[in-house]
CSV table of C-alpha atoms in Angstrom, one decimal:
chain,number,residue,atom,x,y,z
A,1,MET,CA,-2.6,-12.2,-5.0
A,2,ARG,CA,0.7,-10.6,-5.2
A,3,LYS,CA,2.7,-7.6,-4.2
A,4,ILE,CA,4.4,-5.8,-7.1
A,5,LYS,CA,7.2,-3.4,-6.6
A,6,TYR,CA,8.5,-1.0,-9.2
A,7,LYS,CA,11.7,-2.6,-10.2
A,8,LYS,CA,13.6,-3.5,-13.3
A,9,GLY,CA,12.3,-6.6,-14.9
A,10,ARG,CA,12.9,-8.3,-18.2
A,11,LYS,CA,13.3,-5.5,-20.7
A,12,LEU,CA,10.9,-5.4,-23.6
A,13,GLN,CA,11.0,-3.3,-26.7
A,14,HIS,CA,8.5,-0.4,-26.7
A,15,ILE,CA,6.2,-2.1,-29.2
A,16,THR,CA,6.7,-5.7,-28.0
A,17,LEU,CA,3.2,-7.1,-27.4
A,18,GLU,CA,3.7,-9.5,-24.5
A,19,TYR,CA,1.7,-9.7,-21.3
A,20,THR,CA,4.0,-9.4,-18.3
A,21,GLY,CA,1.5,-9.9,-15.5
A,22,THR,CA,0.8,-13.0,-13.4
A,23,HIS,CA,-2.8,-13.8,-14.4
A,24,LYS,CA,-1.8,-15.9,-17.4
A,25,GLU,CA,-4.4,-18.5,-16.8
A,26,ASN,CA,-7.4,-16.2,-17.3
A,27,GLU,CA,-9.2,-16.4,-20.6
A,28,THR,CA,-9.9,-13.1,-22.4
A,29,GLU,CA,-13.5,-12.1,-22.2
A,30,MET,CA,-15.3,-9.0,-23.3
A,31,GLN,CA,-18.5,-7.1,-22.4
A,32,LEU,CA,-20.1,-4.2,-24.2
A,33,PHE,CA,-22.6,-1.6,-23.1
A,34,VAL,CA,-24.2,0.6,-25.7
A,35,TYR,CA,-26.3,3.3,-24.0
A,36,ASN,CA,-27.8,6.8,-23.9
A,37,ASP,CA,-30.4,8.5,-21.9
A,38,ALA,CA,-33.2,6.6,-23.5
A,39,ASP,CA,-32.0,3.0,-23.3
A,40,VAL,CA,-29.1,0.6,-22.8
A,41,ILE,CA,-28.0,-2.6,-24.6
A,42,GLU,CA,-25.7,-5.0,-22.9
A,43,TYR,CA,-23.6,-7.7,-24.7
A,44,ASP,CA,-22.3,-9.9,-22.0
A,45,GLU,CA,-20.4,-12.4,-24.3
A,46,PHE,CA,-19.1,-10.0,-26.8
A,47,THR,CA,-16.7,-11.2,-29.5
A,48,VAL,CA,-14.5,-9.4,-32.1
A,49,LEU,CA,-16.8,-10.7,-34.8
A,50,ALA,CA,-19.4,-8.2,-33.6
A,51,LEU,CA,-17.1,-5.2,-33.6
A,52,ASN,CA,-18.7,-3.8,-36.7
A,53,SER,CA,-22.3,-4.7,-36.0
A,54,CYS,CA,-22.8,-3.9,-32.2
A,55,PHE,CA,-21.2,-0.6,-31.8
A,56,ASP,CA,-23.5,2.4,-32.2
A,57,TYR,CA,-21.5,5.6,-32.7
A,58,THR,CA,-24.6,7.8,-32.2
A,59,LYS,CA,-24.6,6.5,-28.6
A,60,ASN,CA,-22.0,5.9,-25.8
A,61,ASN,CA,-20.1,2.6,-26.1
A,62,TRP,CA,-18.2,1.0,-23.2
A,63,LEU,CA,-16.1,-2.1,-24.1
A,64,ASN,CA,-14.7,-3.9,-21.1
A,65,VAL,CA,-11.9,-6.5,-21.7
A,66,HIS,CA,-11.2,-9.0,-19.0
A,67,GLY,CA,-7.8,-10.8,-19.3
A,68,LEU,CA,-4.8,-9.8,-21.4
A,69,ASN,CA,-3.5,-13.2,-22.6
A,70,ASP,CA,-5.0,-13.3,-26.1
A,71,ILE,CA,-2.6,-11.0,-27.9
A,72,SER,CA,-4.2,-11.7,-31.3
A,73,LEU,CA,-7.5,-10.5,-30.0
A,74,LEU,CA,-6.0,-7.3,-28.6
A,75,LYS,CA,-4.3,-6.7,-32.0
A,76,ILE,CA,-7.7,-7.0,-33.7
A,77,ILE,CA,-9.1,-4.4,-31.2
A,78,GLY,CA,-6.2,-2.1,-31.8
A,79,ALA,CA,-6.4,-2.4,-35.6
A,80,HIS,CA,-10.2,-1.8,-35.5
A,81,PHE,CA,-10.0,1.3,-33.4
A,82,LYS,CA,-6.7,2.5,-34.9
A,83,LEU,CA,-4.7,2.3,-31.7
A,84,ASP,CA,-1.0,2.8,-31.7
A,85,ASP,CA,1.1,-0.3,-30.9
A,86,PHE,CA,2.8,1.7,-28.2
A,87,LEU,CA,-0.5,1.9,-26.4
A,88,LEU,CA,-1.1,-1.8,-26.7
A,89,ALA,CA,2.4,-2.5,-25.4
A,90,ASP,CA,1.7,-0.3,-22.3
A,91,ILE,CA,-1.6,-2.1,-21.7
A,92,LEU,CA,0.2,-5.5,-21.7
A,93,ASN,CA,3.3,-4.3,-19.7
A,94,THR,CA,2.1,-4.4,-16.0
A,95,THR,CA,5.4,-3.1,-14.7
A,96,LYS,CA,4.8,0.4,-16.1
A,97,ARG,CA,3.9,3.3,-13.8
A,98,THR,CA,0.6,5.0,-13.8
A,99,LYS,CA,0.5,7.4,-16.8
A,100,LEU,CA,-1.7,9.6,-18.9
A,101,GLU,CA,-1.0,10.0,-22.6
A,102,GLU,CA,-2.8,12.3,-25.0
A,103,GLN,CA,-2.8,11.6,-28.7
A,104,PRO,CA,-4.7,13.5,-31.5
A,105,ASP,CA,-7.9,11.4,-31.1
A,106,VAL,CA,-7.2,9.2,-28.1
A,107,LEU,CA,-6.8,9.7,-24.4
A,108,PHE,CA,-4.9,6.8,-22.7
A,109,PHE,CA,-5.0,6.2,-19.0
A,110,ASN,CA,-3.1,3.5,-17.1
A,111,ILE,CA,-3.6,2.9,-13.3
A,112,LYS,CA,-2.9,0.4,-10.6
A,113,SER,CA,-5.7,-0.9,-8.5
A,114,LEU,CA,-4.6,-1.9,-5.0
A,115,LEU,CA,-6.5,-4.0,-2.5
A,116,PRO,CA,-5.4,-5.7,0.8
A,117,SER,CA,-4.5,-9.3,0.5
A,118,GLU,CA,-6.9,-11.5,2.4
A,119,TYR,CA,-4.5,-13.9,4.0
A,120,SER,CA,-1.3,-11.8,4.4
A,121,ASP,CA,0.0,-8.3,5.0
A,122,ASN,CA,0.8,-7.9,1.3
A,123,ILE,CA,-1.1,-5.8,-1.2
A,124,SER,CA,-2.9,-7.3,-4.2
A,125,VAL,CA,-2.2,-5.3,-7.4
A,126,GLU,CA,-4.0,-5.2,-10.7
A,127,GLN,CA,-3.3,-3.0,-13.7
A,128,LEU,CA,-6.2,-1.3,-15.5
A,129,SER,CA,-6.0,0.7,-18.7
A,130,PHE,CA,-8.5,3.0,-20.3
A,131,ILE,CA,-8.7,4.3,-23.8
A,132,LEU,CA,-11.1,7.2,-24.5
A,133,LYS,CA,-12.2,8.0,-28.0
A,134,ASP,CA,-15.1,10.0,-29.4
A,135,GLY,CA,-18.1,8.1,-28.0
A,136,ILE,CA,-16.1,5.1,-27.0
A,137,LEU,CA,-14.4,4.0,-23.8
A,138,ILE,CA,-12.4,0.8,-23.7
A,139,SER,CA,-11.2,-0.6,-20.4
A,140,PHE,CA,-8.7,-3.4,-20.0
A,141,GLN,CA,-8.4,-5.5,-16.8
A,142,GLU,CA,-6.0,-8.3,-16.1
A,143,LYS,CA,-8.8,-10.5,-14.7
A,144,ARG,CA,-12.5,-10.4,-14.1
A,145,SER,CA,-13.2,-8.5,-10.9
A,146,ASP,CA,-16.1,-6.6,-9.3
A,147,PHE,CA,-14.5,-3.1,-9.2
A,148,PHE,CA,-17.2,-1.8,-11.6
A,149,THR,CA,-20.3,-3.9,-10.6
A,150,HIS,CA,-22.1,-0.9,-9.1
A,151,ILE,CA,-21.4,1.2,-12.2
A,152,ARG,CA,-22.8,-1.5,-14.5
A,153,GLU,CA,-25.9,-1.6,-12.3
A,154,ARG,CA,-26.3,2.2,-12.5
A,155,LEU,CA,-26.2,1.8,-16.3
A,156,ARG,CA,-28.8,-0.9,-16.3
A,157,THR,CA,-31.2,0.9,-13.9
A,158,HIS,CA,-30.6,4.4,-15.1
A,159,ALA,CA,-29.5,5.4,-11.6
A,160,GLY,CA,-27.7,8.8,-11.3
A,161,ILE,CA,-26.6,10.8,-14.3
A,162,VAL,CA,-24.2,8.4,-16.0
A,163,ARG,CA,-26.5,7.7,-18.9
A,164,THR,CA,-27.2,11.3,-19.5
A,165,LYS,CA,-23.4,12.1,-19.8
A,166,LYS,CA,-20.8,11.2,-22.4
A,167,VAL,CA,-18.2,8.4,-21.9
A,168,ASP,CA,-15.7,10.9,-20.3
A,169,TYR,CA,-18.0,10.9,-17.3
A,170,LEU,CA,-18.0,7.1,-17.3
A,171,LEU,CA,-14.2,7.2,-17.3
A,172,TYR,CA,-14.4,9.5,-14.2
A,173,LEU,CA,-16.7,6.9,-12.5
A,174,LEU,CA,-14.3,4.0,-13.3
A,175,LEU,CA,-11.3,6.0,-12.0
A,176,ASP,CA,-13.2,6.9,-8.9
A,177,ALA,CA,-14.1,3.3,-8.3
A,178,VAL,CA,-10.4,2.4,-8.5
A,179,MET,CA,-9.4,5.2,-6.1
A,180,GLU,CA,-12.0,3.8,-3.6
A,181,ASN,CA,-9.8,0.7,-3.5
A,182,PHE,CA,-6.9,2.9,-2.4
A,183,TYR,CA,-9.0,4.1,0.5
A,184,ILE,CA,-9.9,0.5,1.4
A,185,THR,CA,-6.2,-0.5,1.3
A,186,LEU,CA,-5.1,2.5,3.3
A,187,GLU,CA,-7.8,1.9,5.9
A,188,ASP,CA,-6.7,-1.7,6.2
A,189,GLU,CA,-3.1,-0.6,6.6
A,190,GLU,CA,-4.1,1.9,9.3
A,191,ASP,CA,-5.9,-0.7,11.3
A,192,LYS,CA,-2.9,-3.0,11.2
A,193,VAL,CA,-0.6,-0.1,12.1
A,194,GLU,CA,-2.7,0.8,15.1
A,195,GLU,CA,-2.6,-2.8,16.2
A,196,LEU,CA,1.2,-2.8,15.9
A,197,ILE,CA,1.5,0.4,17.9
A,198,ASN,CA,-0.6,-1.1,20.7
A,199,LEU,CA,1.5,-4.3,20.6
A,200,THR,CA,4.7,-2.2,20.8
A,201,LYS,CA,3.5,-0.6,24.0
A,202,LYS,CA,2.6,-3.9,25.6
A,203,ASP,CA,5.5,-6.1,24.7
A,204,ALA,CA,8.2,-5.0,22.2
A,205,LYS,CA,9.2,-8.3,20.6
A,206,PRO,CA,11.5,-8.5,17.6
A,207,ILE,CA,8.8,-9.8,15.3
A,208,ILE,CA,6.9,-6.5,15.8
A,209,LEU,CA,9.8,-4.5,14.3
A,210,GLU,CA,9.7,-6.8,11.3
A,211,LYS,CA,6.0,-6.2,10.9
A,212,ILE,CA,6.6,-2.4,11.2
A,213,GLU,CA,9.1,-2.6,8.3
A,214,ASN,CA,6.7,-4.6,6.2
A,215,HIS,CA,3.9,-2.1,6.6
A,216,ARG,CA,6.3,0.8,6.0
A,217,ASP,CA,7.1,-1.0,2.6
A,218,ASN,CA,3.4,-1.2,1.9
A,219,LEU,CA,2.8,2.5,2.6
A,220,ASN,CA,5.8,3.4,0.4
A,221,PHE,CA,4.3,1.2,-2.3
A,222,LEU,CA,1.0,2.9,-1.9
A,223,LYS,CA,2.7,6.3,-2.2
A,224,ARG,CA,4.6,5.3,-5.3
A,225,SER,CA,1.3,4.2,-6.9
A,226,ILE,CA,-0.6,7.4,-6.0
A,227,VAL,CA,2.1,10.0,-6.9
A,228,PRO,CA,2.0,9.4,-10.7
A,229,LEU,CA,-1.8,9.2,-10.5
A,230,ARG,CA,-1.8,12.6,-8.8
A,231,ASP,CA,0.5,14.0,-11.5
A,232,SER,CA,-1.7,12.6,-14.3
A,233,LEU,CA,-4.9,14.1,-12.7
A,234,TYR,CA,-3.1,17.4,-12.2
A,235,TYR,CA,-2.4,17.4,-16.0
A,236,LEU,CA,-6.1,17.0,-16.6
A,237,LYS,CA,-6.7,19.8,-14.2
A,238,THR,CA,-4.3,22.1,-16.0
A,239,ILE,CA,-5.7,21.5,-19.5
A,240,LYS,CA,-9.2,22.7,-18.3
A,241,ASP,CA,-8.3,26.3,-19.0
A,242,ASP,CA,-6.4,25.5,-22.2
A,243,GLU,CA,-9.5,23.7,-23.6
A,244,ASP,CA,-9.0,20.0,-24.6
A,245,GLU,CA,-8.0,20.0,-28.2
A,246,ASN,CA,-9.5,16.6,-28.8
A,247,GLY,CA,-12.8,17.5,-27.2
A,248,LEU,CA,-12.7,14.0,-25.5
A,249,ILE,CA,-13.4,15.5,-22.1
A,250,GLN,CA,-16.4,17.8,-21.8
A,251,LYS,CA,-15.9,21.1,-20.1
A,252,GLU,CA,-18.4,20.3,-17.4
A,253,THR,CA,-16.7,17.0,-16.7
A,254,PHE,CA,-13.3,18.5,-15.8
A,255,ASN,CA,-14.7,19.4,-12.3
A,256,PHE,CA,-15.1,15.7,-11.6
A,257,PHE,CA,-11.5,15.0,-12.5
A,258,ILE,CA,-10.5,17.8,-10.2
A,259,ARG,CA,-12.2,16.0,-7.4
A,260,LEU,CA,-10.1,12.9,-8.1
A,261,HIS,CA,-7.0,15.1,-7.9
A,262,GLN,CA,-8.1,16.3,-4.5
A,263,LYS,CA,-8.7,12.7,-3.4
A,264,SER,CA,-5.2,11.8,-4.5
A,265,LEU,CA,-3.8,14.6,-2.4
A,266,GLU,CA,-5.9,13.5,0.6
A,267,LEU,CA,-4.5,9.9,0.2
A,268,LEU,CA,-0.9,11.1,0.1
A,269,GLU,CA,-1.4,13.3,3.2
A,270,GLN,CA,-2.9,10.3,5.1
A,271,ILE,CA,0.0,8.1,4.0
A,272,GLU,CA,2.5,10.6,5.3
A,273,SER,CA,0.6,10.7,8.6
A,274,ASP,CA,0.6,6.9,8.8
A,275,MET,CA,4.3,6.7,8.0
A,276,SER,CA,4.9,9.2,10.8
A,277,ALA,CA,2.9,6.9,13.1
A,278,LEU,CA,5.0,3.9,12.1
A,279,GLU,CA,8.2,5.9,12.6
A,280,SER,CA,7.0,6.7,16.1
A,281,ALA,CA,6.2,3.1,16.7
A,282,SER,CA,9.7,2.1,15.5
A,283,ASN,CA,11.3,4.7,17.8
A,284,PHE,CA,9.2,3.5,20.7
A,285,TYR,CA,10.3,0.0,20.0
A,286,PHE,CA,14.0,0.9,20.2
A,287,SER,CA,13.4,3.1,23.3
A,288,GLU,CA,11.7,0.2,25.0
A,289,GLN,CA,14.6,-2.1,24.1
A,290,SER,CA,17.0,0.4,25.5
A,291,ARG,CA,14.9,0.8,28.7
A,292,LYS,CA,14.9,-3.0,29.2
A,293,MET,CA,18.6,-3.1,28.6
A,294,ASN,CA,19.1,-0.3,31.2
A,295,GLU,CA,17.0,-2.2,33.7
A,296,ILE,CA,19.0,-5.3,33.2
A,297,MET,CA,22.3,-3.4,33.5
A,298,LYS,CA,21.0,-1.6,36.6
A,299,THR,CA,20.1,-4.9,38.3
A,300,LEU,CA,23.4,-6.5,37.5
A,301,THR,CA,25.2,-3.4,38.8
A,302,ILE,CA,23.3,-3.5,42.1
A,303,ILE,CA,24.1,-7.2,42.5
A,304,SER,CA,27.8,-6.5,41.7
A,305,ALA,CA,27.8,-3.6,44.2
A,306,ILE,CA,26.5,-5.9,46.9
A,307,PHE,CA,29.0,-8.6,46.3
A,308,ILE,CA,32.1,-6.3,45.9
A,309,PRO,CA,32.6,-5.7,49.7
A,310,LEU,CA,31.8,-9.4,50.4
A,311,THR,CA,34.4,-10.4,48.0
A,312,PHE,CA,36.9,-8.0,49.7
A,313,ILE,CA,36.2,-9.6,53.1
A,314,VAL,CA,36.5,-13.1,51.7
A,315,GLY,CA,39.7,-12.1,49.9
A,316,VAL,CA,41.3,-10.7,53.1
A,317,TYR,CA,40.6,-13.8,55.2
A,318,GLY,CA,41.7,-16.0,52.4
A,319,MET,CA,45.3,-14.8,52.7
A,320,ASN,CA,47.7,-17.4,54.2
A,321,PHE,CA,49.6,-15.3,56.8
A,322,GLU,CA,50.4,-17.0,60.1
A,323,ASN,CA,50.1,-14.0,62.3
A,324,MET,CA,46.5,-12.9,61.4
A,325,PRO,CA,44.9,-12.4,64.9
A,326,GLU,CA,41.4,-13.3,63.8
A,327,LEU,CA,42.3,-16.7,62.6
A,328,LYS,CA,42.4,-18.1,66.1
A,329,THR,CA,39.2,-16.4,67.3
A,330,GLU,CA,36.9,-19.1,68.6
A,331,ASN,CA,33.7,-17.6,67.0
A,332,GLY,CA,35.5,-15.8,64.2
A,333,TYR,CA,33.7,-17.6,61.3
A,334,PHE,CA,30.2,-16.7,62.7
A,335,ILE,CA,31.3,-13.1,63.4
A,336,VAL,CA,32.5,-12.6,59.9
A,337,MET,CA,29.4,-14.2,58.4
A,338,GLY,CA,27.2,-12.0,60.6
A,339,VAL,CA,29.1,-8.9,59.5
A,340,MET,CA,28.8,-9.9,55.9
A,341,PHE,CA,25.0,-10.5,56.3
A,342,LEU,CA,24.5,-7.1,58.0
A,343,LEU,CA,26.5,-5.4,55.3
A,344,VAL,CA,24.3,-6.9,52.6
A,345,ILE,CA,21.2,-5.7,54.5
A,346,ALA,CA,22.7,-2.2,54.9
A,347,LEU,CA,23.5,-2.0,51.2
A,348,ILE,CA,20.0,-3.1,50.2
A,349,ILE,CA,18.4,-0.5,52.5
A,350,TYR,CA,20.7,2.2,51.1
A,351,PHE,CA,19.9,1.3,47.5
A,352,LYS,CA,16.2,1.2,48.3
A,353,LYS,CA,16.2,4.6,49.9
A,354,ARG,CA,18.0,6.0,46.8
A,355,ARG,CA,15.3,4.3,44.6
A,356,TRP,CA,17.8,2.5,42.5
A,357,PHE,CA,15.5,-0.4,42.3
């Protein structure tokens, strides 16, 4: 579990094949689905030795790669499918932004999958990459996860229309599953933000302001992850009318990618709304702090106002003049104390009537 921010890391050459993520302990595993409307064949422990024998180019082929540590294996995959080294470098470099790249016979898609961390307020991040070729979809994940479990089940049971469509529709389903993680993460953030707002109204402690800033960072991170995804999906939306030169995306499938673009816009709008709510919570916190400070200053001012005349009286009778007539009064002490007491009562009544406290 980690929270990745877009920042400058160790610079790599554009074609340097080196995995930059944190899941370096995971072994690279592969899974292959070969399917069409009639049947499906699943190879759960697929190896590169079966690259030539298991693929059926008259059907749809989905190769899912878990783990990016075995660079030599990825090179073999790249050489077999004639993938550019630049694409392999982008798959291995997890610091890259979401991007869409179109080549003569390849469509490359890179995306971040975000999920709330179970034991902290951070966000767990995993990079996923997709390569779409004619009849072939290759997905790369940093580790084995259950993002696509329901899609595999749909392939096995022939649920829905996935087996009647080409692999471009499968790409849509995988991207849609990743975007569902955005909704889960955003919903989790919204629950925590609502809790923070309620805490701010009850008792504005300094730790609350720190949490507000943490969640503001999380929402900004979400936004930075979704904006390039929105731009990539918009590009797919725009080439619908221009006809995809590669023919990798069927004309009827473009409408599904347009839906994803609409989802990205909805997510960004909701993030903006949540950030406004956090801004309101932050303003409320500072307003509450100012109100408390004003209450303290008002209390101290009232106390000072009560003791000012008492201090004046004590100062007058503390002077060492011999001819002060009150000094020889038999009950002078008790009279002065009584006057001071009545003065305090009078000031308190006056302040109370003015509703100063």
